[in-house]
Short mmCIF file of C-alpha atoms in Angstrom, two decimals:
data_model
loop_
_atom_site.label_atom_id
_atom_site.label_comp_id
_atom_site.label_asym_id
_atom_site.label_seq_id
_atom_site.Cartn_x
_atom_site.Cartn_y
_atom_site.Cartn_z
CA ASP A 67 0.06 -0.12 -0.06
CA GLN A 68 1.84 3.04 -1.67
CA GLN A 69 0.46 5.68 1.25
CA VAL A 70 2.72 8.68 -0.95
CA LYS A 71 3.15 8.38 -4.57
CA GLN A 72 4.86 10.28 -7.17
CA ASN A 73 2.73 9.35 -10.28
CA SER A 74 5.87 10.75 -12.28
CA PRO A 75 9.30 8.87 -12.77
CA SER A 76 10.53 12.18 -14.73
CA LEU A 77 10.41 15.36 -15.79
CA SER A 78 12.44 17.61 -18.46
CA VAL A 79 12.31 21.49 -18.15
CA GLN A 80 13.98 23.99 -20.31
CA GLU A 81 16.70 26.19 -17.99
CA GLY A 82 14.91 29.31 -16.96
CA ARG A 83 11.58 27.61 -16.68
CA ILE A 84 9.94 26.25 -13.56
CA SER A 85 10.00 22.95 -12.86
CA ILE A 86 6.79 21.50 -10.92
CA LEU A 87 6.53 18.25 -9.04
CA ASN A 88 3.78 16.40 -7.68
CA CYS A 89 2.60 14.15 -4.63
CA ASP A 90 -0.32 12.67 -3.56
CA TYR A 91 -0.74 11.13 -0.32
CA THR A 92 -3.35 8.99 1.51
CA ASN A 93 -2.88 9.26 5.01
CA SER A 94 -4.75 12.32 6.71
CA MET A 95 -2.37 11.66 9.58
CA PHE A 96 0.43 12.66 8.15
CA ASP A 97 1.12 16.54 9.31
CA TYR A 98 4.89 17.17 8.14
CA PHE A 99 5.76 16.91 4.59
CA LEU A 100 9.36 17.61 3.26
CA TRP A 101 11.25 17.26 -0.25
CA TYR A 102 14.56 16.07 -0.80
CA LYS A 103 16.60 16.35 -3.47
CA LYS A 104 19.11 12.90 -4.51
CA TYR A 105 22.01 12.90 -7.05
CA PRO A 106 23.74 10.02 -7.93
CA ALA A 107 25.49 8.13 -5.18
CA GLU A 108 25.14 10.58 -2.53
CA GLY A 109 22.43 10.62 0.06
CA PRO A 110 18.88 12.13 0.66
CA THR A 111 19.77 16.56 0.63
CA PHE A 112 17.14 18.50 2.93
CA LEU A 113 15.35 20.69 0.15
CA ILE A 114 12.56 22.53 1.84
CA SER A 115 9.23 21.28 4.68
CA ILE A 116 5.94 22.41 5.01
CA SER A 117 3.41 21.45 8.45
CA SER A 118 -0.23 20.90 7.79
CA ILE A 119 -1.52 24.15 9.24
CA LYS A 120 0.40 25.74 6.64
CA ASP A 121 -0.43 25.82 2.79
CA LYS A 122 2.83 27.00 1.52
CA ASN A 123 6.14 27.65 2.27
CA GLU A 124 8.67 29.70 0.06
CA ASP A 125 12.56 29.56 0.31
CA GLY A 126 14.94 30.90 -1.92
CA ARG A 127 13.35 29.30 -5.62
CA PHE A 128 11.69 26.74 -4.16
CA THR A 129 8.32 26.99 -2.46
CA VAL A 130 6.24 23.73 -1.58
CA PHE A 131 2.47 23.77 -1.60
CA LEU A 132 0.05 21.92 0.06
CA ASN A 133 -3.69 21.25 -0.72
CA LYS A 134 -5.20 19.27 2.33
CA SER A 135 -8.43 18.74 0.84
CA ALA A 136 -7.27 16.68 -2.16
CA LYS A 137 -3.92 15.44 -0.38
CA HIS A 138 -1.17 16.81 -2.72
CA LEU A 139 1.71 18.89 -2.25
CA SER A 140 4.03 20.19 -4.57
CA LEU A 141 7.17 21.69 -4.84
CA HIS A 142 8.13 24.62 -7.56
CA ILE A 143 11.42 25.44 -8.76
CA VAL A 144 11.53 28.51 -10.37
CA PRO A 145 13.80 29.70 -12.67
CA SER A 146 15.13 26.00 -12.77
CA GLN A 147 18.93 25.82 -13.13
CA PRO A 148 21.19 22.74 -15.10
CA GLY A 149 22.18 22.39 -11.58
CA ASP A 150 19.01 21.44 -10.18
CA SER A 151 18.76 17.87 -12.23
CA ALA A 152 18.85 14.71 -9.48
CA VAL A 153 16.00 12.98 -8.16
CA TYR A 154 13.46 14.24 -5.95
CA PHE A 155 11.80 12.84 -3.25
CA CYS A 156 8.35 13.68 -1.72
CA ALA A 157 7.62 12.55 2.10
CA ALA A 158 5.44 13.03 4.74
CA SER A 159 5.27 11.92 8.45
CA ALA A 160 2.62 11.77 11.14
CA SER A 161 5.75 11.73 14.04
CA TYR A 162 9.42 10.53 13.28
CA LYS A 163 9.15 7.58 10.33
CA TYR A 164 8.89 9.17 7.23
CA ILE A 165 6.97 7.24 4.36
CA PHE A 166 8.98 8.29 1.27
CA GLY A 167 7.70 8.50 -2.31
CA THR A 168 9.58 7.02 -5.37
CA GLY A 169 10.72 9.94 -6.85
CA THR A 170 10.80 12.28 -10.05
CA ARG A 171 13.55 12.35 -11.88
CA LEU A 172 14.07 16.29 -13.42
CA LYS A 173 15.99 17.03 -15.85
CA VAL A 174 16.73 20.49 -16.89
CA LEU A 175 17.87 21.64 -19.87
CA ALA A 176 20.16 24.48 -20.77
CA ASN B 257 32.23 17.86 7.64
CA ALA B 258 29.81 17.54 10.13
CA GLY B 259 26.97 15.94 8.57
CA VAL B 260 26.17 12.00 8.61
CA MET B 261 28.92 9.92 8.14
CA GLN B 262 28.49 6.65 7.13
CA ASN B 263 30.88 3.80 6.81
CA PRO B 264 31.86 2.03 4.31
CA ARG B 265 30.56 4.37 1.06
CA HIS B 266 30.32 0.20 -0.62
CA LEU B 267 30.51 -3.07 0.89
CA VAL B 268 30.68 -5.95 -1.22
CA ARG B 269 29.63 -9.72 0.88
CA ARG B 270 29.03 -13.55 -0.10
CA ARG B 271 25.90 -14.78 1.03
CA GLY B 272 26.18 -16.15 4.48
CA GLN B 273 28.63 -14.09 5.94
CA GLU B 274 27.78 -10.76 8.09
CA ALA B 275 27.64 -7.57 6.61
CA ARG B 276 27.97 -4.49 9.64
CA LEU B 277 27.07 -0.53 8.24
CA ARG B 278 27.82 1.96 10.49
CA CYS B 279 26.67 5.71 11.21
CA SER B 280 28.30 8.80 12.95
CA PRO B 281 24.80 10.89 13.63
CA MET B 282 25.57 15.18 12.77
CA LYS B 283 26.80 16.85 16.26
CA GLY B 284 24.27 17.23 18.97
CA HIS B 285 21.93 14.82 17.23
CA SER B 286 20.99 12.07 19.49
CA HIS B 287 18.04 10.44 17.15
CA VAL B 288 18.95 8.29 14.26
CA TYR B 289 17.26 6.30 11.41
CA TRP B 290 17.88 3.34 9.55
CA TYR B 291 16.20 3.22 5.61
CA ARG B 292 17.13 1.46 2.97
CA GLN B 293 16.15 1.66 -0.62
CA LEU B 294 15.98 -0.98 -3.37
CA PRO B 295 16.60 -0.05 -6.70
CA GLU B 296 14.03 2.11 -8.40
CA GLU B 297 12.32 2.52 -4.70
CA GLY B 298 11.86 5.27 -2.15
CA LEU B 299 13.62 5.03 0.78
CA LYS B 300 11.78 2.48 3.13
CA PHE B 301 12.07 2.73 6.95
CA MET B 302 13.96 0.22 9.20
CA VAL B 303 14.62 1.48 12.39
CA TYR B 304 14.42 4.50 14.69
CA LEU B 305 17.27 4.51 17.61
CA GLN B 306 18.54 7.14 20.36
CA LYS B 307 20.75 6.74 22.21
CA GLU B 308 21.16 3.86 23.71
CA ASN B 309 17.50 3.25 22.67
CA ILE B 310 15.63 1.48 20.22
CA ILE B 311 12.57 2.99 19.80
CA ASP B 312 10.75 1.34 16.76
CA GLU B 313 12.03 -1.72 15.00
CA SER B 314 8.59 -2.15 12.94
CA GLY B 315 10.30 -1.77 9.48
CA MET B 316 13.15 -3.64 10.05
CA PRO B 317 13.29 -8.05 9.48
CA LYS B 318 12.65 -9.47 12.48
CA GLU B 319 15.63 -12.10 11.50
CA ARG B 320 18.69 -11.72 10.94
CA PHE B 321 18.19 -7.94 11.47
CA SER B 322 19.76 -5.53 14.24
CA ALA B 323 20.38 -2.51 15.32
CA GLU B 324 22.30 -0.65 18.05
CA PHE B 325 23.77 3.12 19.04
CA PRO B 326 25.60 2.52 21.85
CA LYS B 327 26.57 5.38 25.04
CA GLU B 328 29.93 5.88 23.16
CA GLY B 329 30.09 5.63 18.93
CA PRO B 330 28.94 4.97 16.28
CA SER B 331 25.12 3.56 15.11
CA ILE B 332 25.65 -0.25 14.00
CA LEU B 333 23.13 -1.64 11.71
CA ARG B 334 24.32 -5.23 11.46
CA ILE B 335 22.64 -8.02 9.09
CA GLN B 336 24.00 -11.53 9.57
CA GLN B 337 23.57 -14.68 7.25
CA VAL B 338 23.06 -12.05 3.96
CA VAL B 339 21.18 -13.24 1.48
CA ARG B 340 20.81 -11.65 -1.78
CA GLY B 341 17.73 -10.07 -1.58
CA ASP B 342 19.64 -7.54 1.31
CA SER B 343 21.81 -6.16 -2.02
CA ALA B 344 20.13 -3.15 -1.55
CA ALA B 345 21.28 0.98 -0.36
CA TYR B 346 20.73 1.67 3.07
CA PHE B 347 20.81 5.04 4.65
CA CYS B 348 21.34 6.94 8.35
CA ALA B 349 19.40 9.74 9.15
CA SER B 350 19.63 11.84 12.00
CA SER B 351 17.86 14.73 14.19
CA TYR B 352 18.26 16.90 16.67
CA ASP B 353 15.07 16.16 17.89
CA ARG B 354 11.96 13.56 17.76
CA GLY B 355 9.39 14.20 15.69
CA GLY B 356 8.00 17.94 14.96
CA ASN B 357 8.87 20.07 12.42
CA GLN B 358 12.65 18.95 12.47
CA PRO B 359 14.01 17.50 9.40
CA GLN B 360 16.77 14.26 9.38
CA HIS B 361 19.25 15.03 7.68
CA PHE B 362 20.78 11.95 5.61
CA GLY B 363 24.42 10.59 5.01
CA ASP B 364 25.62 9.01 1.59
CA GLY B 365 24.59 5.92 2.13
CA THR B 366 26.37 2.57 2.36
CA ARG B 367 26.00 0.18 -0.94
CA LEU B 368 25.79 -3.34 -0.44
CA SER B 369 26.11 -5.72 -2.47
CA ILE B 370 26.06 -9.59 -2.30
CA LEU B 371 27.88 -12.21 -4.63
#
């Protein structure tokens, strides 16, 4: 039972444009959501998070949106840069246990 | 480097041998988590430890796998009598506090290959 789903395995975006990565979840008990970026042969790097009491959190080029009624969150990267090319994982938590999606591979084209 | 340190980065074992994976958390962090990632999948929670205590091992197979986080030294994930299906990337994470809005920070993982 996949509680956190990233339905797009891959995404290609032109440099300078917006990248939108999506994530859906099923467990209404989740109250903390995170995005991680992962390069090959490295560990996930924390990017940005949002608690369930908010619907938006922004940090530089990265913005996370949370729609609790739809059980959906998204990560917006604008403007996208070639260095953003990586696999992005969303994660959700009701406590200390993170449930990860299967990742979306983002490729930013120069 | 004050990040989460894992070693070895790569570990090759033959079936039936033991694998020991080590993790030193970030400075000041006393909460350690182990996750496993199979190819083309997301990370799956295995175990959560605080100093000298296992808090939650619900994601860890009951047989052959064990974890510890002693008062001194790194956390250890131990896999006895390894089988081919144990081949995966094992990631350790640490946090300053449990739960709440404290992100877990990950090490670069140990890639375990079973021959």
